[in-house]
CSV table of C-alpha atoms in Angstrom, one decimal:
chain,number,residue,atom,x,y,z
A,136,MET,CA,34.7,4.1,-46.3
A,137,PRO,CA,31.7,4.1,-44.0
A,138,LEU,CA,31.4,0.8,-41.6
A,139,ASP,CA,28.8,-1.4,-42.2
A,140,PRO,CA,26.1,-0.6,-39.9
A,141,MET,CA,24.7,-3.9,-39.1
A,142,ARG,CA,28.3,-4.8,-37.9
A,143,ARG,CA,29.8,-4.1,-34.3
A,144,ILE,CA,32.8,-1.9,-34.1
A,145,ARG,CA,36.0,-3.3,-33.4
A,146,TRP,CA,38.2,-1.3,-31.7
A,147,GLY,CA,41.8,-1.6,-31.1
A,148,MET,CA,43.6,0.3,-28.2
A,149,ILE,CA,47.1,1.8,-27.9
A,150,GLY,CA,48.3,2.3,-24.2
A,151,THR,CA,47.2,0.3,-20.9
A,152,GLY,CA,47.5,2.7,-18.5
A,153,SER,CA,45.3,3.7,-15.4
A,154,VAL,CA,42.7,5.3,-17.9
A,155,ALA,CA,42.6,2.3,-20.1
A,156,GLN,CA,42.4,-0.1,-17.2
A,157,HIS,CA,39.4,1.1,-15.6
A,158,LYS,CA,37.4,4.3,-17.3
A,159,SER,CA,37.6,3.7,-20.9
A,160,GLY,CA,39.1,-0.2,-21.8
A,161,PRO,CA,36.1,-2.0,-20.3
A,162,ALA,CA,33.5,0.9,-22.1
A,163,TYR,CA,34.8,-0.3,-25.3
A,164,ALA,CA,34.6,-3.6,-24.4
A,165,LEU,CA,31.0,-3.4,-22.9
A,166,ALA,CA,29.2,-0.8,-24.9
A,167,GLN,CA,26.4,-1.8,-27.1
A,168,GLY,CA,27.5,-2.3,-30.9
A,169,SER,CA,31.3,-2.3,-29.8
A,170,GLU,CA,34.0,-4.8,-29.2
A,171,LEU,CA,37.8,-4.3,-27.8
A,172,VAL,CA,39.2,-6.8,-30.2
A,173,ALA,CA,43.5,-5.4,-29.9
A,174,VAL,CA,45.5,-3.8,-27.9
A,175,ALA,CA,49.2,-2.9,-28.4
A,176,SER,CA,51.4,-0.5,-25.6
A,177,ARG,CA,55.0,0.9,-25.4
A,178,THR,CA,55.9,-2.6,-24.0
A,179,ALA,CA,54.5,-5.8,-25.3
A,180,GLU,CA,54.5,-7.4,-21.8
A,181,SER,CA,52.0,-4.5,-20.6
A,182,ALA,CA,49.8,-5.1,-23.9
A,183,ARG,CA,49.9,-8.8,-22.7
A,184,THR,CA,48.9,-8.2,-19.2
A,185,TYR,CA,46.0,-6.0,-20.5
A,186,ALA,CA,45.1,-8.6,-22.4
A,187,ALA,CA,44.9,-11.5,-20.3
A,188,ARG,CA,43.2,-9.5,-17.4
A,189,HIS,CA,40.4,-8.1,-19.7
A,190,GLY,CA,40.0,-10.8,-22.6
A,191,VAL,CA,40.9,-8.8,-25.4
A,192,ALA,CA,41.7,-11.5,-28.0
A,193,GLN,CA,44.7,-10.2,-30.1
A,194,VAL,CA,48.0,-8.4,-28.4
A,195,PHE,CA,50.2,-6.5,-31.4
A,196,ALA,CA,54.0,-5.9,-31.1
A,197,THR,CA,53.9,-2.3,-32.3
A,198,PRO,CA,51.1,0.5,-32.6
A,199,THR,CA,51.5,0.2,-36.2
A,200,ASP,CA,50.8,-3.2,-36.5
A,201,LEU,CA,47.6,-2.8,-34.8
A,202,ILE,CA,46.3,0.5,-36.5
A,203,HIS,CA,47.0,-1.7,-39.7
A,204,SER,CA,45.3,-4.8,-39.0
A,205,ALA,CA,42.5,-5.9,-41.0
A,206,ALA,CA,40.9,-7.0,-37.7
A,207,VAL,CA,40.4,-3.4,-36.3
A,208,ASP,CA,37.9,-1.0,-37.6
A,209,ALA,CA,38.7,2.0,-35.3
A,210,VAL,CA,41.5,3.3,-33.0
A,211,TYR,CA,41.7,4.5,-29.4
A,212,ILE,CA,44.7,5.9,-28.6
A,213,ALA,CA,45.1,6.3,-24.6
A,214,THR,CA,48.7,6.6,-24.6
A,215,PRO,CA,50.3,10.0,-23.0
A,216,PRO,CA,50.0,13.2,-24.7
A,217,SER,CA,53.1,13.6,-27.2
A,218,SER,CA,52.3,10.7,-28.7
A,219,HIS,CA,48.7,11.2,-29.3
A,220,ILE,CA,49.2,13.2,-32.6
A,221,PRO,CA,51.9,11.2,-34.5
A,222,LEU,CA,49.6,8.3,-33.9
A,223,ALA,CA,46.5,9.7,-35.1
A,224,LEU,CA,48.2,10.9,-38.2
A,225,ALA,CA,48.7,7.2,-38.6
A,226,VAL,CA,45.5,6.3,-38.0
A,227,ALA,CA,44.2,8.7,-40.6
A,228,ASN,CA,46.7,7.6,-43.2
A,229,ALA,CA,45.2,4.2,-42.7
A,230,GLY,CA,41.8,5.4,-43.3
A,231,LYS,CA,40.2,4.6,-40.0
A,232,PRO,CA,38.3,6.5,-37.4
A,233,CYS,CA,40.0,7.1,-34.2
A,234,CYS,CA,39.3,8.5,-30.7
A,235,ILE,CA,42.0,10.1,-28.9
A,236,GLU,CA,42.3,10.5,-25.4
A,237,LYS,CA,42.5,14.3,-23.4
A,238,PRO,CA,44.1,16.5,-23.6
A,239,MET,CA,44.1,16.3,-27.9
A,240,ALA,CA,47.7,17.4,-28.4
A,241,LEU,CA,50.5,19.1,-26.5
A,242,CYS,CA,49.8,22.5,-28.0
A,243,TYR,CA,46.8,24.1,-30.2
A,244,ARG,CA,49.1,23.6,-33.7
A,245,ASP,CA,49.5,20.0,-33.3
A,246,ALA,CA,45.8,19.6,-32.3
A,247,LEU,CA,44.8,21.6,-35.6
A,248,ALA,CA,47.3,19.3,-37.8
A,249,ALA,CA,44.9,16.4,-36.7
A,250,LEU,CA,41.6,17.9,-37.3
A,251,GLN,CA,43.0,18.8,-40.5
A,252,ALA,CA,44.1,15.3,-41.5
A,253,PHE,CA,41.0,13.7,-40.7
A,254,GLU,CA,38.7,16.1,-42.3
A,255,ALA,CA,41.2,15.8,-45.3
A,256,ALA,CA,40.7,11.8,-45.2
A,257,ALA,CA,36.7,12.3,-44.8
A,258,LEU,CA,36.8,10.0,-41.5
A,259,PRO,CA,35.5,10.8,-37.9
A,260,LEU,CA,38.0,11.9,-35.3
A,261,PHE,CA,36.6,11.6,-31.7
A,262,VAL,CA,37.9,13.0,-28.2
A,263,ALA,CA,37.7,11.9,-24.7
A,264,TYR,CA,35.6,14.5,-23.7
A,265,TYR,CA,33.1,12.2,-22.1
A,266,ARG,CA,31.3,14.5,-19.6
A,267,ARG,CA,29.6,15.6,-22.6
A,268,SER,CA,27.8,12.2,-22.8
A,269,LEU,CA,27.1,11.8,-19.0
A,270,PRO,CA,23.4,12.2,-17.5
A,271,ARG,CA,24.4,14.5,-14.8
A,272,PHE,CA,25.8,17.0,-17.2
A,273,LEU,CA,23.4,16.4,-20.0
A,274,GLN,CA,20.7,17.6,-17.0
A,275,ILE,CA,22.2,20.6,-16.1
A,276,ALA,CA,22.2,21.0,-20.3
A,277,GLU,CA,18.2,20.6,-20.0
A,278,TRP,CA,18.0,23.1,-17.1
A,279,LEU,CA,19.9,25.7,-19.1
A,280,ARG,CA,18.2,25.4,-22.2
A,281,ALA,CA,14.5,25.3,-20.2
A,282,GLY,CA,15.5,28.6,-18.8
A,283,ALA,CA,15.7,27.5,-15.4
A,284,ILE,CA,18.0,30.0,-13.6
A,285,GLY,CA,16.9,32.5,-16.7
A,286,THR,CA,19.5,34.0,-18.6
A,287,VAL,CA,23.0,32.7,-17.5
A,288,ARG,CA,25.6,35.5,-16.8
A,289,ALA,CA,28.7,33.4,-15.2
A,290,VAL,CA,30.1,30.5,-14.3
A,291,ASP,CA,32.8,29.7,-12.0
A,292,TRP,CA,34.9,26.8,-11.1
A,293,ARG,CA,37.0,26.1,-8.1
A,294,LEU,CA,39.2,23.2,-8.1
A,295,HIS,CA,41.6,22.3,-5.3
A,296,ARG,CA,43.7,19.3,-4.8
A,297,THR,CA,46.3,18.8,-1.9
A,298,ALA,CA,50.0,18.6,-2.9
A,299,ALA,CA,49.7,14.5,-2.3
A,300,LEU,CA,47.9,14.3,-5.5
A,301,ALA,CA,51.0,15.5,-7.5
A,302,ALA,CA,53.5,13.1,-5.4
A,303,THR,CA,51.0,9.8,-6.2
A,304,ALA,CA,49.9,11.0,-9.9
A,305,SER,CA,51.2,8.8,-12.7
A,306,ASN,CA,54.2,10.4,-13.7
A,307,TRP,CA,53.1,12.0,-17.5
A,308,ARG,CA,50.7,14.1,-15.4
A,309,VAL,CA,53.5,16.1,-13.8
A,310,ASP,CA,56.0,15.6,-16.7
A,311,ALA,CA,56.7,18.8,-18.3
A,312,ASN,CA,57.1,16.7,-21.5
A,313,GLU,CA,54.1,15.2,-21.5
A,314,ALA,CA,51.8,17.9,-19.5
A,315,PRO,CA,53.6,21.3,-19.8
A,316,GLY,CA,50.7,22.6,-17.9
A,317,GLY,CA,50.8,19.7,-15.0
A,318,LEU,CA,47.4,18.6,-13.5
A,319,PHE,CA,45.8,21.5,-14.8
A,320,GLU,CA,46.3,20.7,-18.4
A,321,ASP,CA,45.2,16.8,-17.5
A,322,LEU,CA,42.2,18.0,-15.3
A,323,ALA,CA,41.2,21.6,-16.4
A,324,CYS,CA,40.5,20.6,-20.0
A,325,HIS,CA,37.7,18.6,-18.9
A,326,GLY,CA,35.8,21.2,-17.6
A,327,LEU,CA,36.6,24.5,-20.0
A,328,ASP,CA,35.5,21.6,-22.8
A,329,LEU,CA,32.0,21.0,-20.8
A,330,PHE,CA,31.5,24.7,-20.5
A,331,ASP,CA,32.1,25.0,-24.3
A,332,PHE,CA,29.3,22.1,-24.6
A,333,LEU,CA,26.7,24.1,-22.0
A,334,LEU,CA,27.5,27.7,-22.8
A,335,GLY,CA,29.0,27.9,-26.2
A,336,PRO,CA,32.6,28.6,-27.4
A,337,VAL,CA,34.9,30.8,-25.7
A,338,LEU,CA,35.6,34.5,-27.5
A,339,HIS,CA,38.5,35.2,-25.4
A,340,VAL,CA,41.0,34.5,-22.5
A,341,GLU,CA,40.8,37.9,-20.7
A,342,ARG,CA,43.6,36.8,-18.1
A,343,ALA,CA,45.7,34.0,-16.7
A,344,THR,CA,48.1,33.5,-14.4
A,345,LEU,CA,50.3,30.6,-13.2
A,346,GLU,CA,52.3,29.7,-10.4
A,347,ASP,CA,54.8,27.2,-10.1
A,348,ALA,CA,56.9,25.3,-7.6
A,349,ALA,CA,60.6,25.6,-8.3
A,350,GLY,CA,61.8,23.1,-11.2
A,351,ALA,CA,58.1,21.8,-11.5
A,352,VAL,CA,55.0,22.3,-13.3
A,353,PRO,CA,52.5,24.9,-12.4
A,354,HIS,CA,50.7,24.3,-9.4
A,355,ARG,CA,48.1,27.0,-9.6
A,356,VAL,CA,46.6,28.3,-12.3
A,357,GLU,CA,43.8,31.3,-12.3
A,358,ALA,CA,41.9,32.6,-15.5
A,359,ALA,CA,39.0,34.5,-16.6
A,360,TRP,CA,37.1,34.2,-19.9
A,361,HIS,CA,34.2,35.2,-21.9
A,362,HIS,CA,31.9,33.1,-23.8
A,363,ARG,CA,30.5,34.4,-27.4
A,364,ASN,CA,27.0,34.4,-25.9
A,365,GLY,CA,28.1,37.1,-23.1
A,366,VAL,CA,28.6,34.5,-20.3
A,367,VAL,CA,32.0,35.6,-18.2
A,368,GLY,CA,33.9,32.7,-16.6
A,369,GLN,CA,36.4,32.3,-14.2
A,370,GLY,CA,38.2,29.5,-12.7
A,371,ILE,CA,41.1,28.7,-10.0
A,372,TRP,CA,42.8,25.1,-9.8
A,373,ASP,CA,45.2,24.9,-6.9
A,374,PHE,CA,47.2,21.9,-7.1
A,375,ALA,CA,48.8,22.6,-3.7
A,376,ALA,CA,45.7,23.3,-1.4
A,377,ARG,CA,45.3,22.3,1.9
A,378,GLU,CA,41.9,21.0,1.3
A,379,ARG,CA,40.0,19.3,-1.3
A,380,ALA,CA,37.4,20.9,-3.2
A,381,ASP,CA,35.3,21.2,-6.7
A,382,VAL,CA,32.8,23.2,-7.4
A,383,VAL,CA,31.0,24.8,-10.1
A,384,THR,CA,28.5,27.4,-10.0
A,385,PHE,CA,26.3,28.4,-13.2
A,386,THR,CA,24.8,31.8,-12.1
A,387,GLY,CA,21.5,33.4,-14.2
A,388,ASP,CA,19.5,36.3,-13.9
A,389,ALA,CA,16.8,34.1,-11.9
A,390,GLY,CA,18.9,31.4,-10.2
A,391,ARG,CA,21.9,29.0,-9.8
A,392,ILE,CA,23.3,25.8,-10.3
A,393,ARG,CA,25.8,24.0,-8.4
A,394,CYS,CA,27.9,21.1,-9.2
A,395,ALA,CA,31.2,18.9,-8.8
A,396,MET,CA,33.2,18.2,-12.3
A,397,PHE,CA,34.6,15.3,-10.7
A,398,ASP,CA,33.7,14.4,-7.3
A,399,GLU,CA,30.3,12.3,-6.3
A,400,ALA,CA,28.2,15.4,-5.5
A,401,PRO,CA,24.3,16.1,-6.2
A,402,VAL,CA,23.4,18.7,-8.7
A,403,VAL,CA,21.8,21.5,-6.7
A,404,LEU,CA,19.1,23.9,-8.6
A,405,THR,CA,18.3,26.9,-6.9
A,406,ALA,CA,15.4,29.2,-8.7
A,407,GLN,CA,12.1,31.4,-7.4
A,408,GLY,CA,13.6,30.8,-3.8
A,409,ARG,CA,13.7,27.2,-3.7
A,410,SER,CA,16.4,24.7,-3.8
A,411,GLY,CA,16.3,21.1,-4.9
A,412,GLU,CA,19.0,19.0,-5.4
A,413,ARG,CA,19.4,15.5,-7.3
A,414,VAL,CA,22.1,12.6,-7.5
A,415,ILE,CA,22.8,11.5,-10.8
A,416,PRO,CA,25.0,8.6,-10.8
A,417,ASN,CA,27.8,8.1,-13.5
A,418,PRO,CA,27.6,5.1,-15.3
A,419,VAL,CA,30.2,2.1,-14.5
A,420,PRO,CA,32.6,2.2,-16.6
A,421,ILE,CA,32.4,6.0,-16.7
A,422,GLN,CA,32.9,6.3,-20.6
A,423,LEU,CA,30.4,3.6,-21.2
A,424,HIS,CA,27.7,6.3,-22.6
A,425,HIS,CA,30.8,7.9,-24.5
A,426,VAL,CA,31.7,4.9,-26.3
A,427,GLU,CA,28.1,4.1,-27.3
A,428,HIS,CA,27.9,7.4,-29.0
A,429,MET,CA,30.5,7.1,-31.1
A,430,VAL,CA,29.1,3.7,-32.2
A,431,ALA,CA,26.1,5.3,-33.3
A,432,HIS,CA,28.2,8.2,-34.9
A,433,LEU,CA,29.5,5.6,-36.7
A,434,ASN,CA,26.8,3.7,-37.9
A,435,GLY,CA,25.2,7.1,-39.1
A,436,ALA,CA,22.4,7.1,-36.3
A,437,ALA,CA,23.6,10.4,-34.4
A,438,GLN,CA,26.3,12.9,-34.4
A,439,HIS,CA,28.7,12.3,-31.5
A,440,PRO,CA,29.2,15.4,-29.0
A,441,SER,CA,32.7,15.4,-28.7
A,442,THR,CA,34.7,15.3,-32.3
A,443,ALA,CA,37.6,17.2,-33.2
A,444,GLN,CA,35.9,19.9,-34.2
A,445,SER,CA,34.7,20.9,-30.8
A,446,ALA,CA,37.9,19.6,-29.0
A,447,ILE,CA,40.0,22.1,-31.2
A,448,ARG,CA,38.3,24.9,-29.3
A,449,THR,CA,39.1,23.5,-25.9
A,450,ALA,CA,42.5,22.9,-27.3
A,451,TRP,CA,42.7,26.7,-28.2
A,452,VAL,CA,41.3,27.6,-24.7
A,453,MET,CA,44.1,25.9,-23.0
A,454,GLU,CA,46.7,27.3,-25.3
A,455,GLN,CA,45.5,30.9,-24.2
A,456,ILE,CA,45.5,30.0,-20.3
A,457,LEU,CA,48.9,28.1,-20.3
A,458,ARG,CA,51.0,30.1,-23.3
A,459,GLY,CA,49.1,33.5,-22.9
A,460,SER,CA,49.2,34.0,-19.0
A,461,MET,CA,51.3,36.6,-17.4
A,462,THR,CA,53.8,34.2,-15.6
A,463,VAL,CA,54.7,31.5,-17.6
A,464,ARG,CA,57.6,29.2,-17.1
A,465,SER,CA,60.2,28.6,-20.4
A,466,THR,CA,59.1,24.7,-20.6
A,467,ILE,CA,55.5,25.9,-20.9
A,468,ALA,CA,56.7,28.6,-23.8
A,469,LYS,CA,59.2,26.3,-25.7
A,470,THR,CA,57.0,23.2,-25.7
A,471,ALA,CA,57.6,21.6,-29.5
A,472,CYS,CA,55.0,21.1,-31.6
A,473,VAL,CA,55.2,18.0,-34.5
A,474,SER,CA,53.6,20.4,-37.1
């Protein structure tokens, strides 16, 4: 059933980790037309602590209780990836809209199962690829549409992080059962999804290699791919680098655009022999516009830019890189799917 466009969307959130604490939970509470009314977590104590800290009215003992509550209009799943699909399928069965954190699932087949379940129920399924809603990337989209760098020929992304990141990252990001691709699985999907948004779908992955530390998830990934419109892409993601780096370059036949995917850096446009840069800050909290766009979608005002229909393509590209690569650890190749 469509939601009443005159009513605020009442969200229930499952999960209380770092993303929910800072990036997303506050956005659901602050976005226009949105309320965060309920929370559940893997432990009742963590849910109670989150609710007390953030002023959430209701705490549910289990995710199932939250999903079926009449006080909840839509559900946001902010748990580690292995639980995304079972919870999402329960939300679909309850007849409610849903947003899943990224990555959408542990494998493409599971992501497809979620997409099909929500399509069968005629319900929207969103995925938290919130860069599609950030002003700095919308500026890049405008430049590309206007032909500011001519015809786009290539995109290149270099993301380097020191080994200390893996040592301090919350455990699911370096746990092969939750993220078989390690930090690549957690971070690279953001950029690959953004490239789908800015440049169109990927036609095929040309090559991919993984390097592993013994007994651990991959610490370095390289890949090359082709978009359907002819743009060639390549990326190097190194999580054992000596120094940090985060540089994305879009190259056209009349110029280039340079930006960072995660770091706070100016967006630089170089064309016709001139360079100019713009500092475009992110909203606080960073998922604010993403949530506002979901509210607009649910109220029939606008189509959200990140739904399961687009995220399934990112899931496919990630699968091609992680499981179609020339060097694949057995823990990656044998990742279980629930479907």
